[in-house]
């Protein structure tokens, strides 16, 4: 059978997009949010509210960074919440 309920397809696409985003963040911030680069902050165990507020600040231009300003512009509100959950949890998102 090739027919799938559309809700399943929508969820699969959304999680695919989210995974690509999370992989991009991990390239700099580290797979679990901790990294070895001197100039990149660890996100691991950072407060969830703080992560969200900083992403908002980058997107709105209140906080400026040559990289993060561009990155935040790619993120929807939902992406920010999910990514904050992801890095707050401090572990690879393998449970979904
Ligand atoms: C090319 C490298 C790079 C990528 C990719 C990247 N970041 Fe960043 N991120 C940085 C750097 C560098 C900073 C520090 C910016 C500054 O000094 O203000 C930062 C800062 C942050 C901060 C603020 C941390 C703090 O302690 O204040 C958050 C939150 C954040 N990034 C989340 C993300 C998320 C979520 C993604 C993926 C959507 C992402 N970053 C992708 C390099 C990156």
Coordinates of N, CA, C and O and ligand atoms in Angstrom, one line a residue:
X1 N 0.8 -1.2 0.0 CA 0.0 0.0 0.0 C 0.9 1.3 0.0 O 1.7 1.4 0.8
X2 N 0.6 2.2 -0.9 CA 1.4 3.4 -1.0 C 0.7 4.6 -0.3 O 1.3 5.6 -0.1
X3 N -0.6 4.3 0.1 CA -1.3 5.5 0.7 C -0.9 5.6 2.2 O -0.8 4.7 2.9
X4 N -0.6 6.9 2.6 CA -0.3 7.2 4.0 C -1.2 8.3 4.4 O -1.5 9.2 3.7
X5 N -1.7 8.3 5.6 CA -2.5 9.4 6.1 C -1.6 10.7 6.1 O -0.4 10.6 6.4
X6 N -2.2 11.8 5.7 CA -1.4 13.0 5.5 C -0.7 13.4 6.8 O 0.3 14.1 6.7
X7 N -1.3 13.2 7.9 CA -0.7 13.6 9.2 C 0.7 13.0 9.3 O 1.6 13.6 9.8
X8 N 0.8 11.7 8.9 CA 2.1 11.0 9.1 C 3.1 11.7 8.2 O 4.3 11.9 8.6
X9 N 2.7 12.0 7.0 CA 3.7 12.7 6.1 C 4.1 14.0 6.6 O 5.3 14.3 6.6
X10 N 3.2 14.8 7.1 CA 3.5 16.1 7.6 C 4.5 16.0 8.8 O 5.5 16.7 8.8
X11 N 4.2 15.1 9.7 CA 5.1 14.9 10.8 C 6.5 14.5 10.4 O 7.5 15.0 10.9
X12 N 6.6 13.6 9.4 CA 7.9 13.1 8.9 C 8.7 14.3 8.3 O 9.9 14.4 8.5
X13 N 8.0 15.1 7.5 CA 8.7 16.3 6.9 C 9.2 17.2 8.0 O 10.3 17.7 8.0
X14 N 8.3 17.5 9.0 CA 8.7 18.4 10.1 C 9.9 17.9 10.8 O 10.8 18.6 11.1
X15 N 9.9 16.6 11.1 CA 11.0 16.1 11.9 C 12.3 16.0 11.1 O 13.4 16.2 11.6
X16 N 12.1 15.9 9.8 CA 13.3 15.9 8.9 C 14.0 17.3 8.9 O 15.2 17.4 9.0
X17 N 13.1 18.3 8.8 CA 13.6 19.7 8.8 C 14.3 20.0 10.1 O 15.4 20.5 10.2
X18 N 13.7 19.6 11.2 CA 14.2 19.8 12.5 C 15.5 19.1 12.7 O 16.5 19.7 13.3
X19 N 15.6 17.9 12.2 CA 16.9 17.2 12.3 C 18.0 17.9 11.6 O 19.2 17.9 12.1
X20 N 17.7 18.4 10.4 CA 18.8 19.1 9.7 C 19.2 20.3 10.5 O 20.4 20.6 10.5
X21 N 18.3 21.0 11.1 CA 18.6 22.2 11.9 C 19.5 21.8 13.0 O 20.5 22.4 13.3
X22 N 19.0 20.7 13.7 CA 19.8 20.3 14.9 C 21.2 19.9 14.6 O 22.1 20.2 15.3
X23 N 21.3 19.3 13.4 CA 22.7 18.9 12.9 C 23.6 20.1 12.7 O 24.8 20.1 13.0
X24 N 22.9 21.1 12.1 CA 23.7 22.3 11.8 C 24.2 22.9 13.1 O 25.3 23.3 13.2
X25 N 23.3 23.0 14.1 CA 23.7 23.6 15.4 C 24.8 22.8 16.0 O 25.8 23.3 16.6
X26 N 24.7 21.5 15.9 CA 25.7 20.6 16.5 C 27.0 20.7 15.9 O 28.1 20.5 16.6
X27 N 27.1 21.1 14.6 CA 28.4 21.2 14.0 C 29.2 22.3 14.7 O 30.5 22.1 14.8
X28 N 28.6 23.3 15.3 CA 29.4 24.2 16.1 C 29.3 24.0 17.6 O 30.3 24.0 18.3
X29 N 28.1 23.8 18.0 CA 27.8 23.7 19.5 C 28.1 22.3 20.1 O 28.1 22.2 21.3
X30 N 28.3 21.3 19.2 CA 28.6 20.0 19.7 C 27.3 19.1 19.7 O 26.2 19.7 19.9
X31 N 27.5 17.9 19.5 CA 26.4 16.9 19.4 C 25.4 17.0 20.6 O 24.2 17.1 20.4
X32 N 26.0 17.1 21.8 CA 25.1 17.2 23.0 C 25.1 18.6 23.5 O 24.7 18.8 24.7
X33 N 25.6 19.6 22.8 CA 25.6 20.9 23.3 C 26.8 21.4 24.0 O 26.9 22.5 24.4
X34 N 27.8 20.5 24.1 CA 29.1 20.9 24.6 C 30.1 20.7 23.5 O 30.1 19.8 22.8
X35 N 31.0 21.7 23.4 CA 32.0 21.6 22.3 C 33.4 22.1 22.8 O 33.5 22.6 23.9
X36 N 34.4 21.8 21.9 CA 35.7 22.1 22.3 C 36.3 23.4 21.7 O 37.4 23.7 21.8
X37 N 35.4 24.2 21.0 CA 35.9 25.5 20.4 C 35.9 26.6 21.5 O 34.9 26.8 22.2
X38 N 36.9 27.3 21.6 CA 37.1 28.4 22.6 C 36.0 29.5 22.4 O 35.7 30.2 23.4
X39 N 35.6 29.7 21.2 CA 34.8 30.9 20.9 C 33.3 30.6 20.8 O 32.5 31.4 20.6
X40 N 32.9 29.3 21.0 CA 31.5 28.9 20.9 C 31.0 28.4 22.2 O 31.6 27.5 22.9
X41 N 29.9 29.1 22.7 CA 29.4 28.7 24.0 C 28.8 27.3 24.1 O 28.2 26.8 23.1
X42 N 29.0 26.6 25.2 CA 28.3 25.4 25.4 C 26.8 25.6 25.6 O 26.5 26.5 26.4
X43 N 26.0 24.9 25.0 CA 24.5 25.0 25.3 C 24.0 24.0 26.3 O 22.9 24.1 26.8
X44 N 24.9 23.0 26.5 CA 24.5 21.9 27.3 C 24.1 22.4 28.7 O 24.9 23.1 29.4
X45 N 22.9 22.0 29.2 CA 22.4 22.3 30.5 C 22.1 23.8 30.7 O 21.8 24.2 31.8
X46 N 22.2 24.6 29.7 CA 21.8 26.0 29.8 C 20.3 26.0 30.0 O 19.6 25.1 29.5
X47 N 19.8 27.0 30.7 CA 18.3 27.0 30.9 C 17.6 27.1 29.6 O 17.9 27.8 28.7
X48 N 16.5 26.4 29.6 CA 15.6 26.4 28.4 C 15.1 27.8 28.0 O 15.2 28.2 26.9
X49 N 14.6 28.5 29.1 CA 14.1 29.8 28.8 C 15.2 30.8 28.3 O 15.0 31.6 27.5
X50 N 16.4 30.6 28.8 CA 17.5 31.4 28.4 C 17.8 31.1 26.9 O 18.0 32.1 26.1
X51 N 17.9 29.8 26.5 CA 18.2 29.5 25.1 C 17.1 30.1 24.2 O 17.5 30.7 23.2
X52 N 15.9 30.0 24.6 CA 14.8 30.6 23.7 C 15.0 32.1 23.6 O 14.9 32.7 22.6
X53 N 15.2 32.8 24.8 CA 15.3 34.2 24.8 C 16.5 34.7 23.9 O 16.4 35.7 23.2
X54 N 17.6 33.9 24.0 CA 18.7 34.3 23.2 C 18.5 34.2 21.7 O 18.9 35.0 20.8
X55 N 17.8 33.1 21.3 CA 17.4 32.9 19.9 C 16.5 34.0 19.4 O 16.7 34.5 18.3
X56 N 15.6 34.4 20.2 CA 14.7 35.5 19.9 C 15.5 36.8 19.7 O 15.3 37.5 18.8
X57 N 16.5 37.0 20.6 CA 17.3 38.2 20.6 C 18.1 38.2 19.3 O 18.3 39.3 18.7
X58 N 18.7 37.1 18.9 CA 19.5 37.0 17.7 C 18.6 37.3 16.5 O 18.9 38.1 15.6
X59 N 17.4 36.7 16.5 CA 16.5 36.9 15.3 C 16.0 38.3 15.2 O 15.9 38.8 14.1
X60 N 15.7 38.9 16.3 CA 15.2 40.3 16.3 C 16.3 41.3 16.1 O 16.0 42.5 15.8
X61 N 17.6 40.9 16.2 CA 18.7 41.9 16.1 C 19.1 42.5 17.4 O 20.0 43.3 17.4
X62 N 18.4 42.2 18.5 CA 18.8 42.8 19.8 C 20.2 42.3 20.2 O 21.0 43.0 20.8
X63 N 20.4 41.0 19.9 CA 21.8 40.5 20.1 C 22.4 40.2 18.7 O 21.7 39.6 17.9
X64 N 23.6 40.7 18.5 CA 24.2 40.6 17.2 C 25.4 39.6 17.2 O 26.3 39.7 18.1
X65 N 25.4 38.7 16.3 CA 26.6 37.9 16.1 C 26.6 37.5 14.6 O 25.6 37.2 14.0
X66 N 27.8 37.6 14.0 CA 27.9 37.4 12.5 C 27.3 36.0 12.1 O 26.7 35.9 11.0
X67 N 27.4 35.0 12.9 CA 26.9 33.7 12.6 C 25.5 33.5 13.1 O 24.6 33.2 12.3
X68 N 25.3 33.8 14.4 CA 24.0 33.4 15.0 C 22.9 34.3 14.5 O 21.7 33.8 14.5
X69 N 23.1 35.5 14.1 CA 22.1 36.3 13.6 C 21.5 35.7 12.3 O 20.3 35.6 12.2
X70 N 22.4 35.2 11.5 CA 22.0 34.5 10.3 C 21.3 33.2 10.6 O 20.2 32.9 10.0
X71 N 21.8 32.4 11.5 CA 21.2 31.2 11.8 C 19.8 31.4 12.4 O 18.9 30.7 12.0
X72 N 19.7 32.3 13.3 CA 18.4 32.5 13.9 C 17.3 32.9 12.9 O 16.1 32.6 13.1
X73 N 17.7 33.6 11.9 CA 16.8 34.0 10.9 C 16.1 32.8 10.2 O 15.0 32.9 9.6
X74 N 16.8 31.7 10.2 CA 16.2 30.5 9.6 C 15.2 29.8 10.4 O 14.5 28.9 10.0
X75 N 15.1 30.2 11.7 CA 14.3 29.4 12.7 C 12.9 30.0 12.8 O 12.7 31.2 13.0
X76 N 11.9 29.1 12.8 CA 10.5 29.5 13.2 C 10.4 29.5 14.7 O 11.3 28.9 15.4
X77 N 9.3 30.0 15.2 CA 9.1 29.9 16.7 C 9.1 28.5 17.2 O 9.7 28.2 18.2
X78 N 8.5 27.6 16.4 CA 8.5 26.2 16.8 C 9.9 25.6 16.8 O 10.2 24.8 17.7
X79 N 10.6 25.9 15.8 CA 12.0 25.4 15.7 C 12.8 25.8 16.9 O 13.5 25.0 17.5
X80 N 12.6 27.1 17.4 CA 13.4 27.5 18.5 C 13.0 26.7 19.8 O 13.9 26.4 20.6
X81 N 11.7 26.5 19.9 CA 11.2 25.8 21.1 C 11.8 24.3 21.1 O 12.3 23.8 22.1
X82 N 11.7 23.7 19.9 CA 12.2 22.3 19.8 C 13.7 22.3 20.0 O 14.3 21.4 20.7
X83 N 14.5 23.2 19.5 CA 15.9 23.2 19.6 C 16.3 23.5 21.0 O 17.3 22.9 21.6
X84 N 15.6 24.4 21.7 CA 15.8 24.7 23.1 C 15.6 23.4 23.9 O 16.4 23.1 24.8
X85 N 14.6 22.7 23.7 CA 14.3 21.4 24.3 C 15.5 20.5 24.1 O 16.0 19.8 25.0
X86 N 15.9 20.4 22.8 CA 16.9 19.5 22.4 C 18.2 19.7 23.2 O 18.8 18.9 23.8
X87 N 18.6 21.0 23.2 CA 19.9 21.3 23.9 C 19.8 21.4 25.4 O 20.8 21.2 26.1
X88 N 18.6 21.8 25.9 CA 18.4 21.8 27.3 C 18.5 20.3 27.9 O 19.2 20.1 28.9
X89 N 18.0 19.4 27.1 CA 18.1 18.0 27.5 C 19.5 17.5 27.5 O 19.9 16.6 28.2
X90 N 20.3 18.2 26.7 CA 21.7 17.9 26.7 C 22.1 16.5 26.1 O 23.1 15.9 26.4
X91 N 21.2 16.0 25.3 CA 21.5 14.7 24.7 C 21.0 14.6 23.3 O 20.1 15.4 22.9
X92 N 21.5 13.6 22.6 CA 21.1 13.4 21.2 C 19.6 13.1 21.1 O 19.1 12.3 21.9
X93 N 18.9 13.7 20.2 CA 17.5 13.5 20.0 C 17.2 12.2 19.3 O 17.0 12.2 18.1
X94 N 17.2 11.1 20.0 CA 17.1 9.8 19.3 C 15.7 9.2 19.7 O 15.4 8.1 19.2
X95 N 15.0 9.8 20.6 CA 13.8 9.2 21.1 C 12.6 9.4 20.2 O 11.5 8.8 20.5
X96 N 12.7 10.2 19.2 CA 11.4 10.5 18.4 C 11.4 9.7 17.2 O 12.3 9.6 16.5
Ligands
LIG1 C1 28.9 28.3 12.5 C2 28.8 28.0 13.9 C3 27.4 28.1 14.6 C4 26.3 27.4 14.3 C5 26.0 26.6 13.0 C6 25.3 27.7 15.3 N1 25.9 28.5 16.3 FE1 24.9 29.2 18.0 N2 26.6 30.3 18.4 C7 27.8 30.3 17.7 C8 28.6 31.3 18.3 C9 30.0 31.7 17.8 C10 27.9 31.9 19.4 C11 28.4 33.0 20.3 C12 27.9 34.3 19.8 C13 28.3 35.5 20.6 O1 29.5 35.6 20.9 O2 27.4 36.4 20.8 C14 26.7 31.2 19.5 C15 25.7 31.5 20.4 C16 24.5 30.8 20.5 C17 23.6 30.9 21.6 C18 23.7 31.8 22.8 C19 24.5 31.0 23.9 C20 24.8 31.8 25.1 O3 25.4 31.3 26.0 O4 24.4 33.0 25.2 C21 22.5 30.1 21.4 C22 21.3 29.8 22.3 C23 22.8 29.4 20.2 N3 24.0 29.8 19.7 C24 22.0 28.4 19.6 C25 22.2 27.8 18.3 C26 21.3 27.0 17.7 C27 19.9 26.5 18.2 C28 21.8 26.7 16.5 C29 21.2 25.9 15.3 C30 19.9 26.3 14.8 C31 23.1 27.3 16.4 N4 23.3 28.0 17.5 C32 24.0 27.2 15.3 C33 28.1 29.5 16.6 C34 27.2 28.7 15.9

